[in-house]
C-alpha positions as a printed NumPy array, in Angstrom:
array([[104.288, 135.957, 106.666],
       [103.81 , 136.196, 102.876],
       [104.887, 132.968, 101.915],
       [102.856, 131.175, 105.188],
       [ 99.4  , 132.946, 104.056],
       [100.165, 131.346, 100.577],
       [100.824, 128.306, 101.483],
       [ 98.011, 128.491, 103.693],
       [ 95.835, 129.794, 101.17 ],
       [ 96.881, 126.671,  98.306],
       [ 95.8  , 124.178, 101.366],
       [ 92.18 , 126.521, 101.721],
       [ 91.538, 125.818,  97.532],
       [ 92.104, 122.565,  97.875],
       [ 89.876, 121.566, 101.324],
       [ 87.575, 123.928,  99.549],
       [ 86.7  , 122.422,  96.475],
       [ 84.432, 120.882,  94.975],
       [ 84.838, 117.625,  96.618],
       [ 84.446, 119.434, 100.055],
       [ 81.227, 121.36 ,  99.151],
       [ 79.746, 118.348,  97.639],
       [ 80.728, 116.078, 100.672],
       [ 79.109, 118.425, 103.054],
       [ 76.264, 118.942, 101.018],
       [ 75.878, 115.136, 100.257],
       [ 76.309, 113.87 , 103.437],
       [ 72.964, 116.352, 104.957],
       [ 70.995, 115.303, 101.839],
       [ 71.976, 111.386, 102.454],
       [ 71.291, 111.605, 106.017],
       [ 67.809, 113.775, 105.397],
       [ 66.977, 111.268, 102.965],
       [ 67.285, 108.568, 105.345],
       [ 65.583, 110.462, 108.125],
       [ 62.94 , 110.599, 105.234],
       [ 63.342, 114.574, 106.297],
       [ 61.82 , 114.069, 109.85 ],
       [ 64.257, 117.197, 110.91 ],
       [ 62.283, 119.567, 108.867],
       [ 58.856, 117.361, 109.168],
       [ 59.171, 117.556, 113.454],
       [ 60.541, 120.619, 113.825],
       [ 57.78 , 121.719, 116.506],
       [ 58.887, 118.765, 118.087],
       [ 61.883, 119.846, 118.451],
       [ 60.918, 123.735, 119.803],
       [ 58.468, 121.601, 122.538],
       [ 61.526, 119.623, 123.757],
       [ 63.571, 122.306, 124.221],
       [ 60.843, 124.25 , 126.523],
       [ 60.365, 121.153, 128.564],
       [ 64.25 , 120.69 , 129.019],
       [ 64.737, 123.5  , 130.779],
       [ 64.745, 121.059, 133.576],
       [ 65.667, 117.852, 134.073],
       [ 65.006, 114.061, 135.522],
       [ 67.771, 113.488, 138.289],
       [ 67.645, 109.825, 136.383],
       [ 68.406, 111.592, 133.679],
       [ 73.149, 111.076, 132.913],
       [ 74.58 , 114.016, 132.199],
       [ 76.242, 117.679, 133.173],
       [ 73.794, 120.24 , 131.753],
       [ 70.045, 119.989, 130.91 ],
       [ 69.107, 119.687, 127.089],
       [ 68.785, 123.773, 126.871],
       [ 71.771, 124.678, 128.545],
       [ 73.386, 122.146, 126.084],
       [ 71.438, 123.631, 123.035],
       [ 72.796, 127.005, 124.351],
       [ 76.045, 126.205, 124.606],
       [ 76.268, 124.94 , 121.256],
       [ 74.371, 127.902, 120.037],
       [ 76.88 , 129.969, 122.013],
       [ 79.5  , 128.584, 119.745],
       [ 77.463, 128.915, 116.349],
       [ 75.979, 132.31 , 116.586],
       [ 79.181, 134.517, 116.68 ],
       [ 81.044, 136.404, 113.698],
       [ 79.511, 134.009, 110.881],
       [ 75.834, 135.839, 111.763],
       [ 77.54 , 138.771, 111.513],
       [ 80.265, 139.441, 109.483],
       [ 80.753, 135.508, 108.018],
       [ 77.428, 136.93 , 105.996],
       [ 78.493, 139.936, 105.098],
       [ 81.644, 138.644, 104.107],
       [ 79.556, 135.702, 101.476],
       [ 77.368, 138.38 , 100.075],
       [ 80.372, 140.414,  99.239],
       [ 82.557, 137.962,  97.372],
       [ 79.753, 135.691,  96.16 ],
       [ 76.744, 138.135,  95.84 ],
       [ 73.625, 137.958,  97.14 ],
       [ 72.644, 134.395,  95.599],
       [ 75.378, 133.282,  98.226],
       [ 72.677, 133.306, 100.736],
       [ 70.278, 130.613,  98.822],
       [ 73.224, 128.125,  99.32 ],
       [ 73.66 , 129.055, 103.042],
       [ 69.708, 128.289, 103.347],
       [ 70.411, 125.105, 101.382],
       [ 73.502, 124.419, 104.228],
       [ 70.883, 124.671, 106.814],
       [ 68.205, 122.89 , 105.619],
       [ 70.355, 119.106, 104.794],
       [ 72.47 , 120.309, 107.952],
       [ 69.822, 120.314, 110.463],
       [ 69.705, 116.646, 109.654],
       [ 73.176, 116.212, 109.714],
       [ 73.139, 118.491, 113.41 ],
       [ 70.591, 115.675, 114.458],
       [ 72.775, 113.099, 113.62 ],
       [ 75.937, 114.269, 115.414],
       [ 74.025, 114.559, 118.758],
       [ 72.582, 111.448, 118.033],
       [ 75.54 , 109.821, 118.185],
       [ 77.473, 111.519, 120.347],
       [ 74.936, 110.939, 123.329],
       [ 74.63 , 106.732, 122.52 ],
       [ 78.652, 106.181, 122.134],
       [ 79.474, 109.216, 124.722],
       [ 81.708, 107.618, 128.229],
       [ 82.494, 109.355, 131.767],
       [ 86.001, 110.545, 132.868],
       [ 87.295, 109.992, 136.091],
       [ 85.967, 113.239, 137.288],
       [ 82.502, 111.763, 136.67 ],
       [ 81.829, 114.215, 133.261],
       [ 80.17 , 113.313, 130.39 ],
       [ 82.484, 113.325, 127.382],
       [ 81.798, 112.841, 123.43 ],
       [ 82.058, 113.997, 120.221],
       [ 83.203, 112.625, 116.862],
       [ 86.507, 110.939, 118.429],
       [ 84.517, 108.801, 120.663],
       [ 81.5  , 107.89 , 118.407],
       [ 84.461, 106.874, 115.942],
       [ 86.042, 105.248, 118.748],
       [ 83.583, 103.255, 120.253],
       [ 80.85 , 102.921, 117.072],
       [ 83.512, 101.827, 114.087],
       [ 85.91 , 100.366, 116.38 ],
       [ 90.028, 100.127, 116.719],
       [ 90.947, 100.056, 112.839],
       [ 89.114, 103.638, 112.917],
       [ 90.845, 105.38 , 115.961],
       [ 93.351, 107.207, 113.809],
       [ 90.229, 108.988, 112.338],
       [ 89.228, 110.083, 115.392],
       [ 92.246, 111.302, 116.906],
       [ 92.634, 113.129, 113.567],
       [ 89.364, 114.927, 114.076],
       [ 90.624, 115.671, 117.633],
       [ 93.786, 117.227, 116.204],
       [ 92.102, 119.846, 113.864],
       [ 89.688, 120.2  , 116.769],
       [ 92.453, 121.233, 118.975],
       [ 93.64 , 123.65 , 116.68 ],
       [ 90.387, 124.591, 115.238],
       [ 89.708, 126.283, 118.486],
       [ 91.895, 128.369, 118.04 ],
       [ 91.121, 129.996, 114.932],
       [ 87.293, 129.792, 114.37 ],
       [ 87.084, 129.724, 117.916],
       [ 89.064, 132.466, 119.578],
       [ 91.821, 134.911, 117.505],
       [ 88.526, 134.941, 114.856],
       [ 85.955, 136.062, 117.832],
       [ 88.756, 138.758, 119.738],
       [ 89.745, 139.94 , 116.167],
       [ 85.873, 140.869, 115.227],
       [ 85.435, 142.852, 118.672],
       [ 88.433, 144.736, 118.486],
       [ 87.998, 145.529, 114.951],
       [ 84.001, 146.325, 115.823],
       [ 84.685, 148.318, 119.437],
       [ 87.684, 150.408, 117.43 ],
       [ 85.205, 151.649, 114.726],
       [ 82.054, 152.409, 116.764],
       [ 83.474, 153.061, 119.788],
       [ 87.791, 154.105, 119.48 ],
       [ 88.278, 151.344, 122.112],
       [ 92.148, 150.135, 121.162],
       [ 92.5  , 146.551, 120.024],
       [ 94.903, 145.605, 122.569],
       [ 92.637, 147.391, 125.457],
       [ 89.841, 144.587, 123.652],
       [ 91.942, 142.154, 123.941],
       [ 93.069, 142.447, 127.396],
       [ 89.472, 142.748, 128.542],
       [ 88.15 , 139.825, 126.64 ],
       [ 91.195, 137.747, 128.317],
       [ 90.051, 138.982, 131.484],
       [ 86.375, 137.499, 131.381],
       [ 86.98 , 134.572, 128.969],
       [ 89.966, 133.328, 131.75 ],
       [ 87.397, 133.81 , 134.367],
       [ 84.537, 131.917, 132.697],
       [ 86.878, 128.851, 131.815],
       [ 88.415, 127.73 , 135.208],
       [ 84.474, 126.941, 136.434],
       [ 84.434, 124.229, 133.191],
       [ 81.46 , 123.212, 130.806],
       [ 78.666, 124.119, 134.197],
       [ 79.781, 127.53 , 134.147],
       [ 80.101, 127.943, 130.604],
       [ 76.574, 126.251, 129.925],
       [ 75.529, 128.681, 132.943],
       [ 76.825, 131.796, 131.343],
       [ 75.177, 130.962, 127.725],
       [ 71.824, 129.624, 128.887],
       [ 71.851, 133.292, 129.951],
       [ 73.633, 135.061, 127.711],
       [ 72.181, 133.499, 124.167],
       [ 68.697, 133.984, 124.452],
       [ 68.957, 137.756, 125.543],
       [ 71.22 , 138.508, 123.006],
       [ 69.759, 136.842, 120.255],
       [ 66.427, 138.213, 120.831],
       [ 68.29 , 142.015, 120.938],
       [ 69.853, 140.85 , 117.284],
       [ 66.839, 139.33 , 115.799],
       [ 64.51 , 142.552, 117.045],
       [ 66.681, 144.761, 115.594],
       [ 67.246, 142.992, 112.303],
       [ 63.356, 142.738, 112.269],
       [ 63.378, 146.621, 112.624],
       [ 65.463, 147.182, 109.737],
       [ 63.49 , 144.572, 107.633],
       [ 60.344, 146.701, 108.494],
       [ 61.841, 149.759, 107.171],
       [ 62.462, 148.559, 103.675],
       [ 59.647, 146.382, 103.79 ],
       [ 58.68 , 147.386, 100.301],
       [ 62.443, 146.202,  99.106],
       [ 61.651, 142.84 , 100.865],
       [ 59.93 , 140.656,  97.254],
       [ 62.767, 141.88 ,  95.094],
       [ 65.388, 140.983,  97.932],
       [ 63.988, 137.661,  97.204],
       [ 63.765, 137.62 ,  93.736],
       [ 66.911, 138.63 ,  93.459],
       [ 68.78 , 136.084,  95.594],
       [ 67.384, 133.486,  93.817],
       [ 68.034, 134.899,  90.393],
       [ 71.907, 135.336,  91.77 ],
       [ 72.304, 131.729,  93.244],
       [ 72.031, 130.561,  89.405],
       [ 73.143, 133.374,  87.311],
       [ 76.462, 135.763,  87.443],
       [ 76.318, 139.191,  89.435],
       [ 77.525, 141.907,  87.287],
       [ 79.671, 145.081,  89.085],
       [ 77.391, 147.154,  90.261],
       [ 78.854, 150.237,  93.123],
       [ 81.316, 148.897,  95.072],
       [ 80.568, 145.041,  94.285],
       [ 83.202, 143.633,  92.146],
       [ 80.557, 141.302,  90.301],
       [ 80.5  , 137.168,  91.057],
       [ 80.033, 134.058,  89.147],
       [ 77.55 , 131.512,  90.149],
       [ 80.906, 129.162,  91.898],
       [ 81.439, 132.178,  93.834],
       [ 77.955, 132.267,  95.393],
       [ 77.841, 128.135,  95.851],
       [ 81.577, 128.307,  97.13 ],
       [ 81.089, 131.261,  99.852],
       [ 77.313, 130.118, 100.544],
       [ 78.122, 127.083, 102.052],
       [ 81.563, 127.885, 103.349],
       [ 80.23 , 130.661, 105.617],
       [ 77.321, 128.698, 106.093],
       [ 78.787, 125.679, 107.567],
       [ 81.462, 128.193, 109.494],
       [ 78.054, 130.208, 111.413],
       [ 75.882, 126.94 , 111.69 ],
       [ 78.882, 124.513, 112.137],
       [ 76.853, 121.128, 111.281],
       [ 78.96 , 118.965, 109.901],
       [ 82.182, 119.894, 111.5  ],
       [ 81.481, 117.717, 114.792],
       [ 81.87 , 120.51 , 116.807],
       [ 78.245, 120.367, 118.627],
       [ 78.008, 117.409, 119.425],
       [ 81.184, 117.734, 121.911],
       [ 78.346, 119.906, 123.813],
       [ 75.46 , 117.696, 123.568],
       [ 77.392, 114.75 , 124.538],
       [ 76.783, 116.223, 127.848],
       [ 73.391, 116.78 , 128.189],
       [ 71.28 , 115.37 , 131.387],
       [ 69.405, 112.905, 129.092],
       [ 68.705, 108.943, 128.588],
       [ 67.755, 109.468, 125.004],
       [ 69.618, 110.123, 122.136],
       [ 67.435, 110.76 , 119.713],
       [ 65.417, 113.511, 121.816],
       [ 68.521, 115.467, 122.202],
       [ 69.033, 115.222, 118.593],
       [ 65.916, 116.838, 118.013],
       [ 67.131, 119.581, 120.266],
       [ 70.198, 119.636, 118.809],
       [ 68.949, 120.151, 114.935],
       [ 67.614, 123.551, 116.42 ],
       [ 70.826, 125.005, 116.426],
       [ 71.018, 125.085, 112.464],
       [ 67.732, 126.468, 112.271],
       [ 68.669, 129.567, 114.591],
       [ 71.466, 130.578, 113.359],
       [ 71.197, 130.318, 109.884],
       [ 67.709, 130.193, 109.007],
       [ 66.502, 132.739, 111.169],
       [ 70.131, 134.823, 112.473],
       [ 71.52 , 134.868, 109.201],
       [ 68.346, 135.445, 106.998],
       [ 67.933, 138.723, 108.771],
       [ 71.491, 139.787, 108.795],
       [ 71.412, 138.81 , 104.661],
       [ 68.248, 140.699, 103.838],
       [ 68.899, 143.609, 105.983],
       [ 72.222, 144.164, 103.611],
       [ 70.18 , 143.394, 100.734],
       [ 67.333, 145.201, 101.059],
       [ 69.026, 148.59 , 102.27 ],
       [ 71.239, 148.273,  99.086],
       [ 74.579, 148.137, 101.224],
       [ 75.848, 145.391,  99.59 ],
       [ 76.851, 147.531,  97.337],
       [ 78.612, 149.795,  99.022],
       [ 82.085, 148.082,  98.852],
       [ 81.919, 147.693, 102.525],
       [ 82.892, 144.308, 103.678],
       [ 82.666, 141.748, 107.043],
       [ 81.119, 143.242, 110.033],
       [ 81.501, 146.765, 108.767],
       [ 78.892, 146.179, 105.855],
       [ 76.042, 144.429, 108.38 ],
       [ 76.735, 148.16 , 110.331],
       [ 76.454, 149.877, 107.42 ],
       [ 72.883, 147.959, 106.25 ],
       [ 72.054, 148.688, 110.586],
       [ 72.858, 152.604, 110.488],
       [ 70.597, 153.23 , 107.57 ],
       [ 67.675, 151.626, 109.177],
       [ 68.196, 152.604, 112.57 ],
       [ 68.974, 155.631, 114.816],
       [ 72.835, 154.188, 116.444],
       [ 72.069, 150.818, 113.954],
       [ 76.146, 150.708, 114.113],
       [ 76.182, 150.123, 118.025],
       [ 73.548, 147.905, 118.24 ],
       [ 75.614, 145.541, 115.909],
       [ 78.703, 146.551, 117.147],
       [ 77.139, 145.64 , 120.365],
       [ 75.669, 141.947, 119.684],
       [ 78.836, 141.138, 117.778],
       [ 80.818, 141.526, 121.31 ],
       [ 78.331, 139.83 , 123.209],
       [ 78.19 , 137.105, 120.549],
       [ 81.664, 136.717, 119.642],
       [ 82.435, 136.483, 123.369],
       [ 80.127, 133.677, 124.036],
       [ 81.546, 131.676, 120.874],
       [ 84.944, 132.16 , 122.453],
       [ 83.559, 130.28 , 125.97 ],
       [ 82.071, 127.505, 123.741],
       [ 84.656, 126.748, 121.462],
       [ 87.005, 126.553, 124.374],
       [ 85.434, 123.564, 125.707],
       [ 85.411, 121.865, 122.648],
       [ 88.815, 122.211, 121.817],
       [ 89.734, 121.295, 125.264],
       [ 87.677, 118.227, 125.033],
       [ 89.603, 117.468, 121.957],
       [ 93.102, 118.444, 124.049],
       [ 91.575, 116.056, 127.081],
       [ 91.225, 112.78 , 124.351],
       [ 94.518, 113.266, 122.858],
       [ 96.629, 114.016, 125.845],
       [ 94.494, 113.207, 129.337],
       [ 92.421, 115.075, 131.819],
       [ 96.27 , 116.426, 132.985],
       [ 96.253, 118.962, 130.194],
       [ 92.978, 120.431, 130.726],
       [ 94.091, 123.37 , 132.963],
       [ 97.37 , 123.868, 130.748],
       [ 94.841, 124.224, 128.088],
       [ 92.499, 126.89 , 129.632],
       [ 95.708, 128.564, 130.342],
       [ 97.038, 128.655, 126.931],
       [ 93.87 , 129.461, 124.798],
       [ 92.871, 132.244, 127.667],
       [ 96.179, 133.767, 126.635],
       [ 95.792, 133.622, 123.072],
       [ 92.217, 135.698, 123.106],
       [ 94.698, 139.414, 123.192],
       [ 96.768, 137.631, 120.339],
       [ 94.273, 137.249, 117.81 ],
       [ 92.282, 140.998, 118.509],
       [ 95.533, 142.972, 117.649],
       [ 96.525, 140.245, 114.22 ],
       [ 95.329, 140.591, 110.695],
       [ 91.511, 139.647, 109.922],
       [ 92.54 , 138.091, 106.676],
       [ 94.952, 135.701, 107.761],
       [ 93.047, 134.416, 110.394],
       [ 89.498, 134.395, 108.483],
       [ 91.727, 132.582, 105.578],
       [ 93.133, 129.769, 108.402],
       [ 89.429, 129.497, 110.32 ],
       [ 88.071, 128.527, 106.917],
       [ 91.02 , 126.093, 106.494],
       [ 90.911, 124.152, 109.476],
       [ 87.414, 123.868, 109.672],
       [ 87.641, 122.013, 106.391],
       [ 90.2  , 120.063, 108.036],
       [ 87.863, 119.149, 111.121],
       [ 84.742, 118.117, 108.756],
       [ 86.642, 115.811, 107.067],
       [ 86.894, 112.742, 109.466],
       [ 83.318, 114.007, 111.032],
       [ 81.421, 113.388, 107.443],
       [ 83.153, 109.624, 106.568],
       [ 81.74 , 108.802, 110.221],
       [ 78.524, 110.043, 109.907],
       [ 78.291, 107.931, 106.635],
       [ 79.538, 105.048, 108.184],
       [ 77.441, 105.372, 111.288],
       [ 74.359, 106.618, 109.458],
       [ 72.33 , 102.784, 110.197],
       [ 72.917, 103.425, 113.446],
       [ 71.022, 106.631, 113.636],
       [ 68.551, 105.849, 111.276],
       [ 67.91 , 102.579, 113.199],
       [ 67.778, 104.691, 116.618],
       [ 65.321, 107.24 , 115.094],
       [ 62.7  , 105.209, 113.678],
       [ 62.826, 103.086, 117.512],
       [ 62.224, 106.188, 119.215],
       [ 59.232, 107.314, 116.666],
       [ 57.993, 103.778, 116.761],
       [ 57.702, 103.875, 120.686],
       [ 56.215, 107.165, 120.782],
       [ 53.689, 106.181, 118.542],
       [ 52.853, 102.959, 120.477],
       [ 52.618, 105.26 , 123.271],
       [ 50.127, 108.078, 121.871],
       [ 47.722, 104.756, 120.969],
       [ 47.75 , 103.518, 124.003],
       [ 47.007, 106.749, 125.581],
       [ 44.376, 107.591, 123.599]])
């Protein structure tokens, strides 16, 4: 096991790097540049969307409306990397880690937008009549034949992406967060989990997109209350929070408590690692969800879709950064999920449960959206045949990963979602006139539109 987590851990430092960091963080800036930042600029256009596609046109193609599909991306996004991913950045890289994961956010909502952009215009139908897409068809059918390999690369890490960021990741955080707050045994966890995850999966992307449209509002209101609670508390901490998380995004963290000090790579590095691991734009992993959406417009899905970055990091993770900041725990040597309790319990009467709590609820819903994107990746490389192998196999896996080590599998997560960006960024370069001549249509039309009206 030794010499796999080292070898494993050589391959992390190198996907890592600099190159990796500055690709990701490139690519958002390119593509917000080019959107001449209309993410940011219409985000209310974006929130008014979403309300309105709560239903849907029957002339509308597609599985799920535009929320449900927003949902079940965000039911895949906000899991562990709200929760513990943060605690786990301000830990190693200090609290100046969280500037770069607002910085992840803010060029990744454009890359988010671009992804579902995409993935709606080159998405196809199986023989079952379902809308499939992602980053191994808008390869496939926007850069043509010479560029397949890239795509069924991207559908390889995808397929066993799911598995770690996805699954043993989630079951591993709920064991470890039920044992603590609660003495529930991992395995018990596991079993459970198994149990509902197994029964969610044989009803397919409606019953998944069913369960989150449900689940991820309700839970993320619970979270965000609560965090707000905490904030309120230490309200007076709140300025030097700030001050302080700039000053540490540019300058070395000395020891202080149980913080083992950080230099400035360390905040960048973890920042935007854990960033792109809680909001996942840029790893292609949305827009396997979006492609589904009831909609005849690309670009107004992208719009929705952008949303998802500004959840979960700018809003989800804020609080979960501050409230460890401003209640001094990051200090306390405490580390993943265990440190956001710790910031919770100070704050709040039962603070521990109530993350303990969302983390389960959370965790389980990332586990019900990841599986569909993996097994959309398993459906592209090997047929619609494999899909209920598939469900099989990665239901099974859920008790695996809640009784294994949470540093091996954080350390392989991180690896192949590296892995997974890769292919996802070169095609969002290459496919960036595309979207950028889609975008300014759309805006063109809707302005023609409003003067006619008026």
């Amino acid at each position: 096991m030794e010499a796999v987590t080292s070898i494993v851990n050589w391959i992390n430092g190198v996907v890592w790097g600099i190159p990796m960091l500055l690709m990701i963080l490139g690519v958002g800036l390119f593509l917000s540049i080019g959107l001449k930042l209309m993410p940011i600029l219409k985000l209310g256009t974006g929130f008014k969307l979403l309300w309105s596609g709560r239903s849907t046109d029957d002339a509308d193609k597609g599985d799920v409306s535009p929320f449900n599909a927003l949902m079940t991306s965000l039911s895949a996004t906000i899991g562990t990397g709200n929760i513990a991913g943060v605690a786990t950045a301000i830990m190693i890289g200090g609290p100046g880690a969280l500037f770069w994961m607002w910085c992840t956010a803010l060029v990744g909502m454009a890359t988010k937008f671009s992804e579902a952009v995409l993935a709606v215009k080159f998405r196809e139908t199986d023989s079952n009549g379902n809308h499939v897409g992602g980053p191994m068809y808008y390869i496939k059918n926007g850069l043509g034949k010479k560029w397949a390999w890239l795509g069924t690369a991207f559908a390889f890490f995808g397929m066993f992406a799911g598995f770690g960021i996805g699954n043993t990741v989630q079951s591993n955080s709920v064991a470890d967060a039920l044992t603590s707050n609660f003495g529930v045994p991992s395995w018990i966890t596991g079993v459970v989990l198994m149990v509902l995850v197994g029964a969610v999966l044989m009803g397919g992307i409606k019953r998944i997109a069913e369960v989150a449209g449900k689940l991820v509002p309700l839970m993320t209101v619970f979270y965000i209350t609560a965090g707000l609670a905490v904030l309120v508390v230490y309200i007076d901490q709140i300025p030097a929070a700030f001050e302080l998380i700039i000053h540490s995004a540019f300058n070395p963290v000395a020891a202080q408590g149980g913080f083992a000090g950080a230099a400035v790579w360390a905040a960048i590095r973890f920042g935007v690692a854990r960033g792109v691991f809680s909001n996942e734009a840029g790893l292609g992993s949305a827009p396997i969800a979006h492609a589904a959406a009831k909609t005849n417009n690309p670009v107004k899905q992208g719009l929705v879709a952008m949303l998802g970055t500004f959840i979960d990091t700018i809003i989800v993770c804020s609080i979960t950064g501050l409230a460890i900041i401003v209640s001094g725990a990051w200090t306390s040597g405490e580390n993943g999920a265990a440190l956001t309790s710790f910031a919770f319990s100070h704050a709040l009467p039962m603070g521990n449960y109530i993350v303990a709590i969302a983390l389960a609820i959370f965790a389980f819903t990332t586990i019900l959206g990841w599986s569909f994107y993996s097994e959309k990746c398993v459906q592209y490389l090997f047929g619609e045949k494999a899909i209920k192998p598939f469900r099989v196999i990665f239901t099974l896996v859920v008790p695996i990963g809640a009784i294994s080590s949470l540093e091996f599998i954080w350390l392989l997560a991180d690896t192949l979602n590296a892995m997974m960006a890769l292919p996802n960024l070169v095609a969002l370069c290459l496919l960036s006139p595309v979207v950028f001549g889609l975008t300014r249509e759309y805006f063109a039309k809707q302005k023609a539109l409003k003067q006619a009206n008026s």
